[in-house]
mmCIF file of C-alpha atoms and ligand atoms in Angstrom:
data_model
loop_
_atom_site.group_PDB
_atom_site.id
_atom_site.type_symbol
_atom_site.label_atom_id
_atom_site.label_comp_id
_atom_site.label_asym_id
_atom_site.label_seq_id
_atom_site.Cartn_x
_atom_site.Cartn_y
_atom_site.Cartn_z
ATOM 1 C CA UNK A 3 122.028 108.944 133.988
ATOM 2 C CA UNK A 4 123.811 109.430 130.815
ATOM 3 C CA UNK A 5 127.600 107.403 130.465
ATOM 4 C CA UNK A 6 130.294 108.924 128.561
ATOM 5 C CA UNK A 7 132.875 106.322 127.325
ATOM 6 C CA UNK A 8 136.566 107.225 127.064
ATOM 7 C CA UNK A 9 138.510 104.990 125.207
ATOM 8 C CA UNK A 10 142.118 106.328 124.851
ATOM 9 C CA UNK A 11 145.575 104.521 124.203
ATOM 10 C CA UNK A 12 148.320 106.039 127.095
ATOM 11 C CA UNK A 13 151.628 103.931 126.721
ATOM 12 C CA UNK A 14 153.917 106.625 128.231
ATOM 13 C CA UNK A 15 153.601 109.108 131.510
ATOM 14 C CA UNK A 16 152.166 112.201 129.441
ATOM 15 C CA UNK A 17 150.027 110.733 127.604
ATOM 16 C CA UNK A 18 148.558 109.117 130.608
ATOM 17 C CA UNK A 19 148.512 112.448 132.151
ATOM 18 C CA UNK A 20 146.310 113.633 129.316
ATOM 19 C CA UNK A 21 143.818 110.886 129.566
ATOM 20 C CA UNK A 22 143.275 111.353 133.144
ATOM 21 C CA UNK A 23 142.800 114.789 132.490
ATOM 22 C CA UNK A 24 140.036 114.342 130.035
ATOM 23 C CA UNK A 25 138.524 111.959 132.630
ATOM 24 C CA UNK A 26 138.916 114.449 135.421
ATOM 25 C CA UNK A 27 137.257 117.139 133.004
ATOM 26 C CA UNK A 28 134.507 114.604 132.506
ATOM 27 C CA UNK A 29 134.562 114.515 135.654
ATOM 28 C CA UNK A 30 133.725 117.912 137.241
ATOM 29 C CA UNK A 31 131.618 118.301 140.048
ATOM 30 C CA UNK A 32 128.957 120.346 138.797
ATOM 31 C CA UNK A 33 128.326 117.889 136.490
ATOM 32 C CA UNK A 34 125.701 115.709 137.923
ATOM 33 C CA UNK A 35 123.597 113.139 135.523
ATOM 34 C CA UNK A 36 126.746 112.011 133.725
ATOM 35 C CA UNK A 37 128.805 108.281 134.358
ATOM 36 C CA UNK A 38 132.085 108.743 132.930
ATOM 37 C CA UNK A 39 133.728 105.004 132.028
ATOM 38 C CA UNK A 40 137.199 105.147 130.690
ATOM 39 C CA UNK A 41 139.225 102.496 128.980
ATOM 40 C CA UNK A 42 142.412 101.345 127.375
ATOM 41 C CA UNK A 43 141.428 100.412 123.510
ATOM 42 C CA UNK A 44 142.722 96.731 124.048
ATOM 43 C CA UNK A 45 140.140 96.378 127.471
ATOM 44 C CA UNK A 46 137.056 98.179 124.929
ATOM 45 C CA UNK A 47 134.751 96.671 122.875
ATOM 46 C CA UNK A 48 131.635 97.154 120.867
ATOM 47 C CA UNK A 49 129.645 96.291 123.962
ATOM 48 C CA UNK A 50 130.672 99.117 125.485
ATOM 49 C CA UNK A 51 129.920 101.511 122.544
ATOM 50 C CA UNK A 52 126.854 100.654 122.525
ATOM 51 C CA UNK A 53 126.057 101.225 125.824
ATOM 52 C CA UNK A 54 127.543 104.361 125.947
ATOM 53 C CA UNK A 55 125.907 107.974 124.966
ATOM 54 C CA UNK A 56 128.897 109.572 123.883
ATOM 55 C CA UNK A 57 132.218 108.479 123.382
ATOM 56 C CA UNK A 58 136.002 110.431 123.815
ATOM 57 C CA UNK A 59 138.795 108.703 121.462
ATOM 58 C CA UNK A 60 142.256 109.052 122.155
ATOM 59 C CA UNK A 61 145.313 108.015 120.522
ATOM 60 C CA UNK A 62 149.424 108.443 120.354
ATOM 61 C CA UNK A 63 150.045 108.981 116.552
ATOM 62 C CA UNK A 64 152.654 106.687 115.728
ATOM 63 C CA UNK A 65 154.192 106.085 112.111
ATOM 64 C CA UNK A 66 151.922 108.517 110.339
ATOM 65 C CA UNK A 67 148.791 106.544 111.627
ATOM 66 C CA UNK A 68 146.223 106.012 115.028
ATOM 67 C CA UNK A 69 147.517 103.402 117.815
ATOM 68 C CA UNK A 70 147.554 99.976 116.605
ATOM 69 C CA UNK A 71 145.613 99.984 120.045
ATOM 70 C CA UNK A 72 142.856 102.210 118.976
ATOM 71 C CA UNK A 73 142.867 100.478 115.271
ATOM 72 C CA UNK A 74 142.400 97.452 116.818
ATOM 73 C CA UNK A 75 139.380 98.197 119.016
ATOM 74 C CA UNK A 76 137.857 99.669 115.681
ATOM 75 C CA UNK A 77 138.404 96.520 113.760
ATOM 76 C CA UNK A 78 136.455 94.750 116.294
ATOM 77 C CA UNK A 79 133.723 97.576 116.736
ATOM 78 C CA UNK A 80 132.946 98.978 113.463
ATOM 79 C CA UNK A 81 130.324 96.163 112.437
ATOM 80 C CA UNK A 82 128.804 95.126 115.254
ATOM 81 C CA UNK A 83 128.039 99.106 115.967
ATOM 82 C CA UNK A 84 127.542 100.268 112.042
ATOM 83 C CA UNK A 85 123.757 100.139 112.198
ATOM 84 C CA UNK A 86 123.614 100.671 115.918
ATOM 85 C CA UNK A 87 125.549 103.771 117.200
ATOM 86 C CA UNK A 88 124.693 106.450 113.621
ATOM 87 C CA UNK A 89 124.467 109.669 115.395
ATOM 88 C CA UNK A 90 126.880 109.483 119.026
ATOM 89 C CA UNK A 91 128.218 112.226 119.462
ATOM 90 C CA UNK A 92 131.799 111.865 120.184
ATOM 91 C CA UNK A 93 135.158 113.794 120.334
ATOM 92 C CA UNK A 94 138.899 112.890 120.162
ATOM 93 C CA UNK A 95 142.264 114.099 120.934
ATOM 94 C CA UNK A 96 145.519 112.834 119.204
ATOM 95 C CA UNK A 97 149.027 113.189 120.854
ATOM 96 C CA UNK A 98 151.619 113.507 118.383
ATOM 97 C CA UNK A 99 155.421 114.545 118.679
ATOM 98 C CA UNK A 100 155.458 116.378 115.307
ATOM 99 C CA UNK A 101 152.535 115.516 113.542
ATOM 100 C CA UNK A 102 149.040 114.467 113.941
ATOM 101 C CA UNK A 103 147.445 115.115 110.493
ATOM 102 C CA UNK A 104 147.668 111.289 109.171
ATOM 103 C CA UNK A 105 146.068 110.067 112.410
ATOM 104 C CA UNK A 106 143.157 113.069 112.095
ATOM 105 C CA UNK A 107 142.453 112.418 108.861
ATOM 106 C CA UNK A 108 142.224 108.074 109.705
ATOM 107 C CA UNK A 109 139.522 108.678 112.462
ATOM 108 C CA UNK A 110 137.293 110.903 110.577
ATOM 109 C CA UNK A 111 136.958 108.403 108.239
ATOM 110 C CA UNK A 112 136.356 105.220 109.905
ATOM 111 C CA UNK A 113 134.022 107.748 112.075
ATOM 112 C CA UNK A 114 132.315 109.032 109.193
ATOM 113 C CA UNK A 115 131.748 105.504 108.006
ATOM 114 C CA UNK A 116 130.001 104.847 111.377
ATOM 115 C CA UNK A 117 127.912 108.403 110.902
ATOM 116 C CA UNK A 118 128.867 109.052 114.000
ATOM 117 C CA UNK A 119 129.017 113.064 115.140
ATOM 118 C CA UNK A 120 131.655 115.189 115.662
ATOM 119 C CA UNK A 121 130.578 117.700 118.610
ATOM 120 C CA UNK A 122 134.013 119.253 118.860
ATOM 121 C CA UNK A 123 136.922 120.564 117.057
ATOM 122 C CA UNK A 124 139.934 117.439 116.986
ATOM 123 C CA UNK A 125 142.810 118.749 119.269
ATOM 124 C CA UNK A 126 146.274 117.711 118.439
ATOM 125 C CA UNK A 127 148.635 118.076 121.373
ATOM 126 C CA UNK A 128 151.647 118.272 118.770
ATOM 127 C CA UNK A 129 155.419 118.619 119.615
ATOM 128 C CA UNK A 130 157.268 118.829 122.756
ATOM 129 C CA UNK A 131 155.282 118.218 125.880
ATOM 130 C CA UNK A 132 153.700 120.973 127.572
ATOM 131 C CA UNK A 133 151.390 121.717 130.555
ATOM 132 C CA UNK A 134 148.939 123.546 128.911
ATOM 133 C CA UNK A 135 147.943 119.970 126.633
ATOM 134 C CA UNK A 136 146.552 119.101 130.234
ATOM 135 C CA UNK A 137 144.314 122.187 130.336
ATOM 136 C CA UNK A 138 142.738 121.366 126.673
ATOM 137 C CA UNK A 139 142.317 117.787 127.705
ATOM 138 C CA UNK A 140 140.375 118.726 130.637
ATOM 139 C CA UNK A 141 138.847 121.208 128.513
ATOM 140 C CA UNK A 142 137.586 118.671 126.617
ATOM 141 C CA UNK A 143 136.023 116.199 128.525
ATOM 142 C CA UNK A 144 134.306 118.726 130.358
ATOM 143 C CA UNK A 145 132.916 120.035 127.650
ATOM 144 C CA UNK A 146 131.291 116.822 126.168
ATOM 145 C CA UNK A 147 130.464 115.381 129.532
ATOM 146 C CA UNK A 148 128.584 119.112 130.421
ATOM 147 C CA UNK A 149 127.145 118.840 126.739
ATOM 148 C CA UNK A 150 125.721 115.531 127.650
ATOM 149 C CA UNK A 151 124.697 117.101 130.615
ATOM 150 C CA UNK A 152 122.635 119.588 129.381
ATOM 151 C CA UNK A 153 120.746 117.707 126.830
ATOM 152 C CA UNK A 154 122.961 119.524 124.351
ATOM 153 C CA UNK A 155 124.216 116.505 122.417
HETATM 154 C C1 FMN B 216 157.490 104.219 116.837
HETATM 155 C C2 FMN B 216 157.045 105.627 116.976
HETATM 156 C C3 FMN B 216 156.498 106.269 115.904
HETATM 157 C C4 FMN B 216 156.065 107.587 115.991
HETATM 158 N N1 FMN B 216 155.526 108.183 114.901
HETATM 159 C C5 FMN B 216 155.072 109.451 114.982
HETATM 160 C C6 FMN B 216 154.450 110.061 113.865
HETATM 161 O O1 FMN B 216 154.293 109.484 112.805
HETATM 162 N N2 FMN B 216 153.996 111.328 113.993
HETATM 163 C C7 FMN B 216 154.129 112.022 115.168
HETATM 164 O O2 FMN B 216 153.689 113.165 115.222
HETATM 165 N N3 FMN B 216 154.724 111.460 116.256
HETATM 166 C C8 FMN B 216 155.183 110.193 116.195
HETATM 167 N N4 FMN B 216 155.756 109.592 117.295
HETATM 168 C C9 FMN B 216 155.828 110.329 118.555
HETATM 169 C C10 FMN B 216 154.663 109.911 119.446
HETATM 170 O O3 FMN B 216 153.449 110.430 118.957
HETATM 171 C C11 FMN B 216 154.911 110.364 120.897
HETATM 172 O O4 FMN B 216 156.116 109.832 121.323
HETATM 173 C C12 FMN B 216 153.790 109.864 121.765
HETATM 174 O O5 FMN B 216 152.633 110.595 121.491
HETATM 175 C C13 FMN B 216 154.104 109.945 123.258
HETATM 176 O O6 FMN B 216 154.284 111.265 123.636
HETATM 177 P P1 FMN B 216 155.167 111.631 124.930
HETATM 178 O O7 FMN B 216 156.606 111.535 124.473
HETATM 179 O O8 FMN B 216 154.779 113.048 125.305
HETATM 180 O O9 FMN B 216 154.864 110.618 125.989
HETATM 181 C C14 FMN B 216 156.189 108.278 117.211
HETATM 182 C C15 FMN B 216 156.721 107.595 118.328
HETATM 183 C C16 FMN B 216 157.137 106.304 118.210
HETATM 184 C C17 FMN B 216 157.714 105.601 119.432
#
């Protein structure tokens, strides 16, 4: 059994919405060998990065920048994983009301610092809410879970 960690900041209806549709992506029945484990960024910790095979980031952007949320779990993860986790695979979304480029731009480089590997394009659900963010969000954790799956990643 491989685990896929999701690790994703939702402070408002939507952008819980868009977390549980990454999970429920993850999540798809035809997907058999993977555990999907999700968590707020406050309740995650190195320990669970490194028992995880892949990872799904998520995060609001908020004043030009990542969750202080999903900052915070970085602070506390980046050295205890830095010679650890080189090479997971992971993925992230951002949701941003007009933006989304500041917050991009933050995670690939703490991520680059950990070497870890991008498997899929970043999605930014920017601007006014719509539907079809759920779609890509479920989009997306299917496709890393199945890519896990499959031996793929
Ligand atoms: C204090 C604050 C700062 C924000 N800063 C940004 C920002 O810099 N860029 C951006 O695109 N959206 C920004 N937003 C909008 C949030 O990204 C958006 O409200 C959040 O993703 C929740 O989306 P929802 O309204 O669909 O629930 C900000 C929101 C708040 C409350």
């Amino acid at each position: 059994m491989k685990r896929l960690l999701i690790v994703a900041h939702a402070p408002s209806p939507n952008t819980l919405r868009l977390r549980e549709a990454v999970e429920n992506g993850a999540r798809h029945p035809d997907i058999e060998a993977v555990e999907v484990v999700v968590k707020a960024p406050l309740d995650a910790g190195p320990e669970d990065v490194l028992a995880c095979d892949a990872i799904i980031l998520g995060t609001t952007e908020n004043l030009g920048y990542m969750s202080g949320a999903l900052k915070d779990f970085f602070d506390r993860s980046y050295y205890p994983c830095l010679e650890e986790t080189q090479g997971l695979p992971f993925a992230f979304y951002i949701r941003a009301g007009h933006d989304g480029t500041g917050t991009r731009r933050a995670i690939e480089s703490i991520t680059t610092g950990l070497r870890w590997k991008l498997i899929n394009e970043p999605l930014t659900c920017r601007g006014d809410y719509k539907d079809e963010f759920v779609e890509q969000c479920e989009e997306l954790g299917m496709y890393v879970a199945a890519s896990l799956d499959a031996g793929l990643v």
